[in-house]
mmCIF file with all atom_site columns, C-alpha atoms in Angstrom:
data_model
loop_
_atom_site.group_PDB
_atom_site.id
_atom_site.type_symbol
_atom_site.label_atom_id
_atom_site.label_alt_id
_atom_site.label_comp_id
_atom_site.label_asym_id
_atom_site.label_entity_id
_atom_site.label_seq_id
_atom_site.pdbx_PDB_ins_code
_atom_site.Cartn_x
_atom_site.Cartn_y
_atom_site.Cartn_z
_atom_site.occupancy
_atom_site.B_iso_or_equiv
_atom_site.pdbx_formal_charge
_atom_site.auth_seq_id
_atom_site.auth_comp_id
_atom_site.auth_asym_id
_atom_site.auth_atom_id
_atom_site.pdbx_PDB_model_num
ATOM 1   C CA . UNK A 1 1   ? -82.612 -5.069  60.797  1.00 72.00 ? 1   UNK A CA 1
ATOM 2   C CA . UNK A 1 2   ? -80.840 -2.780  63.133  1.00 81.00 ? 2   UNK A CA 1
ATOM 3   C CA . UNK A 1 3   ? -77.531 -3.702  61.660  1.00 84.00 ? 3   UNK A CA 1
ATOM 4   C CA . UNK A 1 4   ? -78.448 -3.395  58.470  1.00 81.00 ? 4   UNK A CA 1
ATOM 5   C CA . UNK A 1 5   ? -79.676 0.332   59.071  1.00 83.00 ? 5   UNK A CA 1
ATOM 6   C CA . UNK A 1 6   ? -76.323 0.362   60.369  1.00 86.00 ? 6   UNK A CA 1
ATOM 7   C CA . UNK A 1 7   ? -74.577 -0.651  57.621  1.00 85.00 ? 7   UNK A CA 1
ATOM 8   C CA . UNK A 1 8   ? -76.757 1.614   55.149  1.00 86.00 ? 8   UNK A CA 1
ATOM 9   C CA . UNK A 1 9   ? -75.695 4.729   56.937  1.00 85.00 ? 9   UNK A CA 1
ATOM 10  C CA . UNK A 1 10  ? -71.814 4.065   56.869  1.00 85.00 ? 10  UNK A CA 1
ATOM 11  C CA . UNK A 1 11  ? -72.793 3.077   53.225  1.00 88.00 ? 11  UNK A CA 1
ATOM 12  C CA . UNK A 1 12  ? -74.418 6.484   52.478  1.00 89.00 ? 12  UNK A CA 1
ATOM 13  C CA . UNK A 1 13  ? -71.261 8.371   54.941  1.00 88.00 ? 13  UNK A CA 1
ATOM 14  C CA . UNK A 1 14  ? -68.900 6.454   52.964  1.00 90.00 ? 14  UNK A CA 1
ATOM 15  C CA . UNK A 1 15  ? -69.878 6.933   49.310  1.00 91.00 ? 15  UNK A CA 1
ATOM 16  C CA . UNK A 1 16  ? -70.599 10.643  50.232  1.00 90.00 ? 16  UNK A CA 1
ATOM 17  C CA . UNK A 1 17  ? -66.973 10.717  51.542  1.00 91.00 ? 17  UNK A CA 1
ATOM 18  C CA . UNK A 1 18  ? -66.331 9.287   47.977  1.00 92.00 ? 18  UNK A CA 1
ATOM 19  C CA . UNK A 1 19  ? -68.284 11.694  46.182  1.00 93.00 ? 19  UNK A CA 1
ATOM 20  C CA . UNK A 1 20  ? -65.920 14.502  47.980  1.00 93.00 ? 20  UNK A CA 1
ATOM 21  C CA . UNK A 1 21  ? -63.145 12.557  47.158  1.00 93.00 ? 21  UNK A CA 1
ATOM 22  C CA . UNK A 1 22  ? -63.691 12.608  43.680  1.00 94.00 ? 22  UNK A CA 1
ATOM 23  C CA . UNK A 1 23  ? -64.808 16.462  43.572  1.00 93.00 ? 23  UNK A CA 1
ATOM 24  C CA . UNK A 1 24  ? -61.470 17.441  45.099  1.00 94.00 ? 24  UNK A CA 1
ATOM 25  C CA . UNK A 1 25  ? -59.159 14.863  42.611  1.00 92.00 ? 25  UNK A CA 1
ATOM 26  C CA . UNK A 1 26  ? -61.017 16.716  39.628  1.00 92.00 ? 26  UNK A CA 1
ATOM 27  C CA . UNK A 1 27  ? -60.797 19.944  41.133  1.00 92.00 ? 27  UNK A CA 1
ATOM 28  C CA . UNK A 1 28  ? -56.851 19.297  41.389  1.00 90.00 ? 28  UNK A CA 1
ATOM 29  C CA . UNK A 1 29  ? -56.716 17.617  38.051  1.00 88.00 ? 29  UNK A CA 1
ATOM 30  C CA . UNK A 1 30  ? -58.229 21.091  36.429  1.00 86.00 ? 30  UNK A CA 1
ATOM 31  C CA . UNK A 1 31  ? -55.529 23.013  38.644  1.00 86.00 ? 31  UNK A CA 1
ATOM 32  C CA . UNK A 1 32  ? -53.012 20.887  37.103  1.00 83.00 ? 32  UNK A CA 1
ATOM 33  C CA . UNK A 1 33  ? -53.784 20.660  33.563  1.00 81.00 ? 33  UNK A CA 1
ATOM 34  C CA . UNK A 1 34  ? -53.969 25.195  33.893  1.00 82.00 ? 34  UNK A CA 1
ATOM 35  C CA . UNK A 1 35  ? -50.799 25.607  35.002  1.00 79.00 ? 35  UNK A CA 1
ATOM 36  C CA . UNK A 1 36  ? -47.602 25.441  32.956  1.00 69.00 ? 36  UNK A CA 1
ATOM 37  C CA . UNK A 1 37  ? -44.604 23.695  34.763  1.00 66.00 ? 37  UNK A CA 1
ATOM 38  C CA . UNK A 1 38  ? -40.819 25.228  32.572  1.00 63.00 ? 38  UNK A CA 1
ATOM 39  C CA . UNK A 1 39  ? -39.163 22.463  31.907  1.00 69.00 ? 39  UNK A CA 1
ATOM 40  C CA . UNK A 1 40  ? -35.316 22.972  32.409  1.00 75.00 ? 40  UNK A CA 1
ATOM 41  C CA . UNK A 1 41  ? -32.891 22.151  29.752  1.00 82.00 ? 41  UNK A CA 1
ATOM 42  C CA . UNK A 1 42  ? -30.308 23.205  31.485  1.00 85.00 ? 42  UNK A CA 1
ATOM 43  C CA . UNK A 1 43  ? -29.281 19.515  32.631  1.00 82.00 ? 43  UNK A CA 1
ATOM 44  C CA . UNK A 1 44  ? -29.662 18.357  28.922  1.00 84.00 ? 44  UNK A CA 1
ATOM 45  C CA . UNK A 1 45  ? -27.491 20.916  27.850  1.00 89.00 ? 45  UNK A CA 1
ATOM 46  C CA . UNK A 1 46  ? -24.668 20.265  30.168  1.00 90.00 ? 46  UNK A CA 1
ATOM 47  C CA . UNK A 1 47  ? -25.171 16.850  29.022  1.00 90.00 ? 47  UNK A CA 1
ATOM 48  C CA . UNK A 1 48  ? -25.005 17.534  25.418  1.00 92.00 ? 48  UNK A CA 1
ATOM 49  C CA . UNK A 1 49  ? -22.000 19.662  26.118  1.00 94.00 ? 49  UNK A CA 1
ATOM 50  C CA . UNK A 1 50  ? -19.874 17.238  27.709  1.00 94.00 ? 50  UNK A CA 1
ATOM 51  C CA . UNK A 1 51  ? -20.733 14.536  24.577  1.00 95.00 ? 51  UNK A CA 1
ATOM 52  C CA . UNK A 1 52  ? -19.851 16.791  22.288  1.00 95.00 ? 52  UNK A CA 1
ATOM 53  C CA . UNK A 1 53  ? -16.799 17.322  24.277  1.00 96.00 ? 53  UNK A CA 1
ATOM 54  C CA . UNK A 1 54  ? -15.951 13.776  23.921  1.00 96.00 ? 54  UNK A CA 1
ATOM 55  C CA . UNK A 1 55  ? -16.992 13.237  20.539  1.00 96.00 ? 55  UNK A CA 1
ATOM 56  C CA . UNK A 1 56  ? -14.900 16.092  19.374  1.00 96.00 ? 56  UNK A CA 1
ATOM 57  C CA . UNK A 1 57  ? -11.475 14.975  21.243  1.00 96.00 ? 57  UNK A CA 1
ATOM 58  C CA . UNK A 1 58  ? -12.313 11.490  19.336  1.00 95.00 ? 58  UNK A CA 1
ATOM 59  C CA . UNK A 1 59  ? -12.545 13.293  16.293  1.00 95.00 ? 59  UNK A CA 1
ATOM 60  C CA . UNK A 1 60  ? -9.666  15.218  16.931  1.00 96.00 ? 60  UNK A CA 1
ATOM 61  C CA . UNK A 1 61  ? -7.681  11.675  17.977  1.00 96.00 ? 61  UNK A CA 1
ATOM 62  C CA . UNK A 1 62  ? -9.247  9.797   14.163  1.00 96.00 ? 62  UNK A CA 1
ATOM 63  C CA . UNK A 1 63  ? -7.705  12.583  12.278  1.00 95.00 ? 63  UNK A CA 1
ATOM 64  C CA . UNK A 1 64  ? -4.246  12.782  13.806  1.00 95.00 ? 64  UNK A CA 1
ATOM 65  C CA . UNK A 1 65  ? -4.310  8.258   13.190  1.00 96.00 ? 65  UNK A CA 1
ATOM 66  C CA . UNK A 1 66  ? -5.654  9.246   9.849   1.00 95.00 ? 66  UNK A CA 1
ATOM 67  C CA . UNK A 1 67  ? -2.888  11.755  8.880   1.00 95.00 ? 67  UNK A CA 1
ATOM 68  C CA . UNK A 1 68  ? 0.026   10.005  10.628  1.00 94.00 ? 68  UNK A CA 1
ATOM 69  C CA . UNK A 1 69  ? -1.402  6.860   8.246   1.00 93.00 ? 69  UNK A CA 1
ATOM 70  C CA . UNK A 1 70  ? -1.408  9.504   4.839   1.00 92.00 ? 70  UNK A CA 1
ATOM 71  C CA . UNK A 1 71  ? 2.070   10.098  5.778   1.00 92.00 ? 71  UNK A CA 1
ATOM 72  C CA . UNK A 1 72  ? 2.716   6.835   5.523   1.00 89.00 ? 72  UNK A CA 1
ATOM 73  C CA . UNK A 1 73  ? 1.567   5.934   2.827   1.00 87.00 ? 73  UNK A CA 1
ATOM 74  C CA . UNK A 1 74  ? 2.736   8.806   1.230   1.00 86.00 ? 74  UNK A CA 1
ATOM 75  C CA . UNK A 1 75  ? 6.384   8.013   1.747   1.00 83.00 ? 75  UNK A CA 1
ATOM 76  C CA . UNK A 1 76  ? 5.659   4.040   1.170   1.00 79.00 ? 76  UNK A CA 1
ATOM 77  C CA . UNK A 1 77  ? 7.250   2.600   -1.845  1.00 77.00 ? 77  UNK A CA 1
ATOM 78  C CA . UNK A 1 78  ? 6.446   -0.578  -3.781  1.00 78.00 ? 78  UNK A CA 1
ATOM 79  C CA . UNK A 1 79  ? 9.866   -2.003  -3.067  1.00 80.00 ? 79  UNK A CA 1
ATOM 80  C CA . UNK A 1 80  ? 12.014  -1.749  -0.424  1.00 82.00 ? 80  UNK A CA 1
ATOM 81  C CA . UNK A 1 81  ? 15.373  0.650   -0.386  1.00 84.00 ? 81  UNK A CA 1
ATOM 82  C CA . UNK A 1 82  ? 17.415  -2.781  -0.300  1.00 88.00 ? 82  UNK A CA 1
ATOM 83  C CA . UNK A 1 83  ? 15.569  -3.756  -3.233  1.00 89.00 ? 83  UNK A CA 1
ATOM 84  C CA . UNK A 1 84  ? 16.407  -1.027  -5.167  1.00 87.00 ? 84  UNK A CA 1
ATOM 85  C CA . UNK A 1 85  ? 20.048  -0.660  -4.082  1.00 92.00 ? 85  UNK A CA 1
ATOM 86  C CA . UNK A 1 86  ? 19.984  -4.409  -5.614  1.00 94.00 ? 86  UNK A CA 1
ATOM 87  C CA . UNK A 1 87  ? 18.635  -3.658  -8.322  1.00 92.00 ? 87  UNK A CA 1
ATOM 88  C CA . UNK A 1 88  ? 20.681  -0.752  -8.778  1.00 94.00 ? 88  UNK A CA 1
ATOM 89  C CA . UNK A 1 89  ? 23.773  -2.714  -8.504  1.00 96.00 ? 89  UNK A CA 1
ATOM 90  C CA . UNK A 1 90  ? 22.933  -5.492  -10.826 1.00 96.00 ? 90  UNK A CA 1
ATOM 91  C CA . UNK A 1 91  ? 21.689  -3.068  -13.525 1.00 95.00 ? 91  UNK A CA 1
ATOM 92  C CA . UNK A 1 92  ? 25.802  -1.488  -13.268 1.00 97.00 ? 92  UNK A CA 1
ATOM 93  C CA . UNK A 1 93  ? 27.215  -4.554  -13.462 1.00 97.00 ? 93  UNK A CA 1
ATOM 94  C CA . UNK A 1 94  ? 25.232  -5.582  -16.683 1.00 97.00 ? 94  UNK A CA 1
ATOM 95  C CA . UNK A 1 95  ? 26.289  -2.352  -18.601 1.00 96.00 ? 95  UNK A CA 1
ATOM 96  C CA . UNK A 1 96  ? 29.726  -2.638  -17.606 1.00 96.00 ? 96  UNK A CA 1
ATOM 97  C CA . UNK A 1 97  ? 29.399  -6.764  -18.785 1.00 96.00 ? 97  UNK A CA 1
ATOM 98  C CA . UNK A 1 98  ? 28.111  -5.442  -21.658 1.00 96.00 ? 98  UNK A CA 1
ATOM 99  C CA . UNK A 1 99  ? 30.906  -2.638  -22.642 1.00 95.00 ? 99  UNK A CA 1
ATOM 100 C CA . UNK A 1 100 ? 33.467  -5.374  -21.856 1.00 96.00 ? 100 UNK A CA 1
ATOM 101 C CA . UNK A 1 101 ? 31.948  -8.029  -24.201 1.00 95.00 ? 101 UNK A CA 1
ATOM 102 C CA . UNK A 1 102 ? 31.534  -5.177  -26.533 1.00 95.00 ? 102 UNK A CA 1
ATOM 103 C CA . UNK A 1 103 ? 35.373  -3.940  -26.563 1.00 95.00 ? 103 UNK A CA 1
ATOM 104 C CA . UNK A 1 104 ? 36.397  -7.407  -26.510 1.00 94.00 ? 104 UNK A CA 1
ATOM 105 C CA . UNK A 1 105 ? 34.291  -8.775  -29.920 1.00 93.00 ? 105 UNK A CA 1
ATOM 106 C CA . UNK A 1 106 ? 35.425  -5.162  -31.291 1.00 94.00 ? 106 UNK A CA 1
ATOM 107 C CA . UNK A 1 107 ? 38.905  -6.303  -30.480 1.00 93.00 ? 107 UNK A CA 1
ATOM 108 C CA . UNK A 1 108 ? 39.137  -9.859  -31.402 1.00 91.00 ? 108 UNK A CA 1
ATOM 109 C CA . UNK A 1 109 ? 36.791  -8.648  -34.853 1.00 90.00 ? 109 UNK A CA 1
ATOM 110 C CA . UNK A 1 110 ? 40.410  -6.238  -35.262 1.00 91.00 ? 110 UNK A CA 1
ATOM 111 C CA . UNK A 1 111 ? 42.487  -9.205  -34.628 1.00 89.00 ? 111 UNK A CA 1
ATOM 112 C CA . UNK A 1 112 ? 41.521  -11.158 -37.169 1.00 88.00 ? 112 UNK A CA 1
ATOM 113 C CA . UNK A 1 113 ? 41.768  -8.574  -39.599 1.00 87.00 ? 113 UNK A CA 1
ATOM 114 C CA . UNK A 1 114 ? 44.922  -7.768  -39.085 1.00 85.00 ? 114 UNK A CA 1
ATOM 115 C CA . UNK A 1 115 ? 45.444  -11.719 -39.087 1.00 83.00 ? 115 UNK A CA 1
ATOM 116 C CA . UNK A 1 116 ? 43.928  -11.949 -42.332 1.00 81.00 ? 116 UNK A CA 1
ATOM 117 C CA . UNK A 1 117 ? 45.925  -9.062  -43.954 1.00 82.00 ? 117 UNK A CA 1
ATOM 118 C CA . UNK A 1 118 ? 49.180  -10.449 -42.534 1.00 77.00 ? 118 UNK A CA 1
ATOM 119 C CA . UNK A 1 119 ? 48.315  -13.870 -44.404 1.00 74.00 ? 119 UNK A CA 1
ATOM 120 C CA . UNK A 1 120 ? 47.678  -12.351 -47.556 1.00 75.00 ? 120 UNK A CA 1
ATOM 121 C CA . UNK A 1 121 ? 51.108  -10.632 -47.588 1.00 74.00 ? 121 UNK A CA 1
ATOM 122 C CA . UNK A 1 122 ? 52.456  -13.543 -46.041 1.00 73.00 ? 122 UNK A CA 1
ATOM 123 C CA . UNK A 1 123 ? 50.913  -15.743 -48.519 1.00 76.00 ? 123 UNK A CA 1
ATOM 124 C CA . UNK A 1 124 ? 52.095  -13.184 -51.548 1.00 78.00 ? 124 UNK A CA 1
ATOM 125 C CA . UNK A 1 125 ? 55.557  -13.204 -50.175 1.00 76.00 ? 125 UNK A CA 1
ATOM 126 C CA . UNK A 1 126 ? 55.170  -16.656 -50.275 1.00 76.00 ? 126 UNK A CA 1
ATOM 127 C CA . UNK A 1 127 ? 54.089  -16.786 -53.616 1.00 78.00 ? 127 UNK A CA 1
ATOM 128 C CA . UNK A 1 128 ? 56.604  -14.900 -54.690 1.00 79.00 ? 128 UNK A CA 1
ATOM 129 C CA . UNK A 1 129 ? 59.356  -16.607 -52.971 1.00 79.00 ? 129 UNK A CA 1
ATOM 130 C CA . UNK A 1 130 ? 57.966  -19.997 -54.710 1.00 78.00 ? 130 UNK A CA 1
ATOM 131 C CA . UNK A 1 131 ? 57.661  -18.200 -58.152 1.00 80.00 ? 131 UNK A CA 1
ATOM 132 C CA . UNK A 1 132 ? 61.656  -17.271 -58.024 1.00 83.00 ? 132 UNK A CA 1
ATOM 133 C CA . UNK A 1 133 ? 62.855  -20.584 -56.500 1.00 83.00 ? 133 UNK A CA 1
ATOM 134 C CA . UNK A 1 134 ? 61.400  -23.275 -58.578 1.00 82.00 ? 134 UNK A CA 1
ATOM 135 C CA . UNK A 1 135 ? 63.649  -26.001 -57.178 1.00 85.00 ? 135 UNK A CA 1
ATOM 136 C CA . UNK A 1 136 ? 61.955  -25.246 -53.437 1.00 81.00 ? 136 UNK A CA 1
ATOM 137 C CA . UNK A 1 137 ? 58.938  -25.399 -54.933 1.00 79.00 ? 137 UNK A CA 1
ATOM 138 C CA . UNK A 1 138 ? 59.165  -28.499 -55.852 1.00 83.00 ? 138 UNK A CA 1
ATOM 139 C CA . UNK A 1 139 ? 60.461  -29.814 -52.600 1.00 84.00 ? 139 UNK A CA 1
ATOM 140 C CA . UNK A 1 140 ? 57.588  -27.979 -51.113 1.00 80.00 ? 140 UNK A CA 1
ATOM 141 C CA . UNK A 1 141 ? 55.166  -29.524 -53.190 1.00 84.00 ? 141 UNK A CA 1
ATOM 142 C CA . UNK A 1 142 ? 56.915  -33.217 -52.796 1.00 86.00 ? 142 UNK A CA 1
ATOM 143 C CA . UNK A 1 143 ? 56.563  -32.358 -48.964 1.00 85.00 ? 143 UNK A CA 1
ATOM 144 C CA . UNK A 1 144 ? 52.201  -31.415 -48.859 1.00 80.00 ? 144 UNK A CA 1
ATOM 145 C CA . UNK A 1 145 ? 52.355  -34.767 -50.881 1.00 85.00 ? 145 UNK A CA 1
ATOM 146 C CA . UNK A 1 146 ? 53.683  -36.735 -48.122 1.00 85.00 ? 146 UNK A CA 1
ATOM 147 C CA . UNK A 1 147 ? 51.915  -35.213 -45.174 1.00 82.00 ? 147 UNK A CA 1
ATOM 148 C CA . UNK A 1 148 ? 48.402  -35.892 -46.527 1.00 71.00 ? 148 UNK A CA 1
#
């Protein structure tokens, strides 16, 4: 039984030391719930600073890719310059085809008008020439006979 008196009183010493114990961790816990810790945003600031920093300079970098790509675009054309100097070229050759064709119909449309008032004198002189020489009109006539 002696050892369990023992026992008892380091029982009783102990949980009184516990009792303390937990006295003192409230006492503390009221201490720290009074006061009023600053927190510093000095860190998060700096921090802040620097992405904006960055995020800036990467703004700054999109908008000079983004203009140099306006300018682009703005000078782009649908067709290329050799295109058009093609197209350019074939477009002056077709107009001058065309003037030639044109002076040469106007001039062959001339031709034949002249042609056909030339045979109509021809063919009055003709005429005439029969209508005073009836004798080579006759041979004439003899002569379409035997050539058909």
């Amino acid at each position: 039984m002696k050892k369990l008196d023992e026992i008892m009183e380091l029982m009783t010493d102990e949980m009184a030391d516990f009792k303390l114990a937990i006295l003192k961790l409230r006492k503390l816990s009221g201490e720290i719930e009074q006061m009023s810790i600053p927190i510093s945003t000095e860190a998060l600031e700096k921090n802040l600073n620097a992405f904006l920093e960055k995020q800036e300079e990467n703004d700054q970098l999109k908008d000079d890719i983004l203009k140099g790509i306006d300018q682009k675009l703005k000078n782009a054309r649908l067709m290329p310059n050799y295109m058009l100097l093609l197209f350019g070229i074939f477009g002056i050759l077709m107009l001058g085809l065309l003037g030639y064709f044109k002076s040469s119909a106007t001039k062959a449309a001339e031709e034949k008008f002249e042609m056909y008032q030339m045979m109509n004198s021809e063919s009055e002189f003709f005429k005439n020439y029969l209508s005073e020489n009836p004798e080579i009109k006759n041979g004439y006539s003899e002569w379409l006979e035997e050539n058909k």
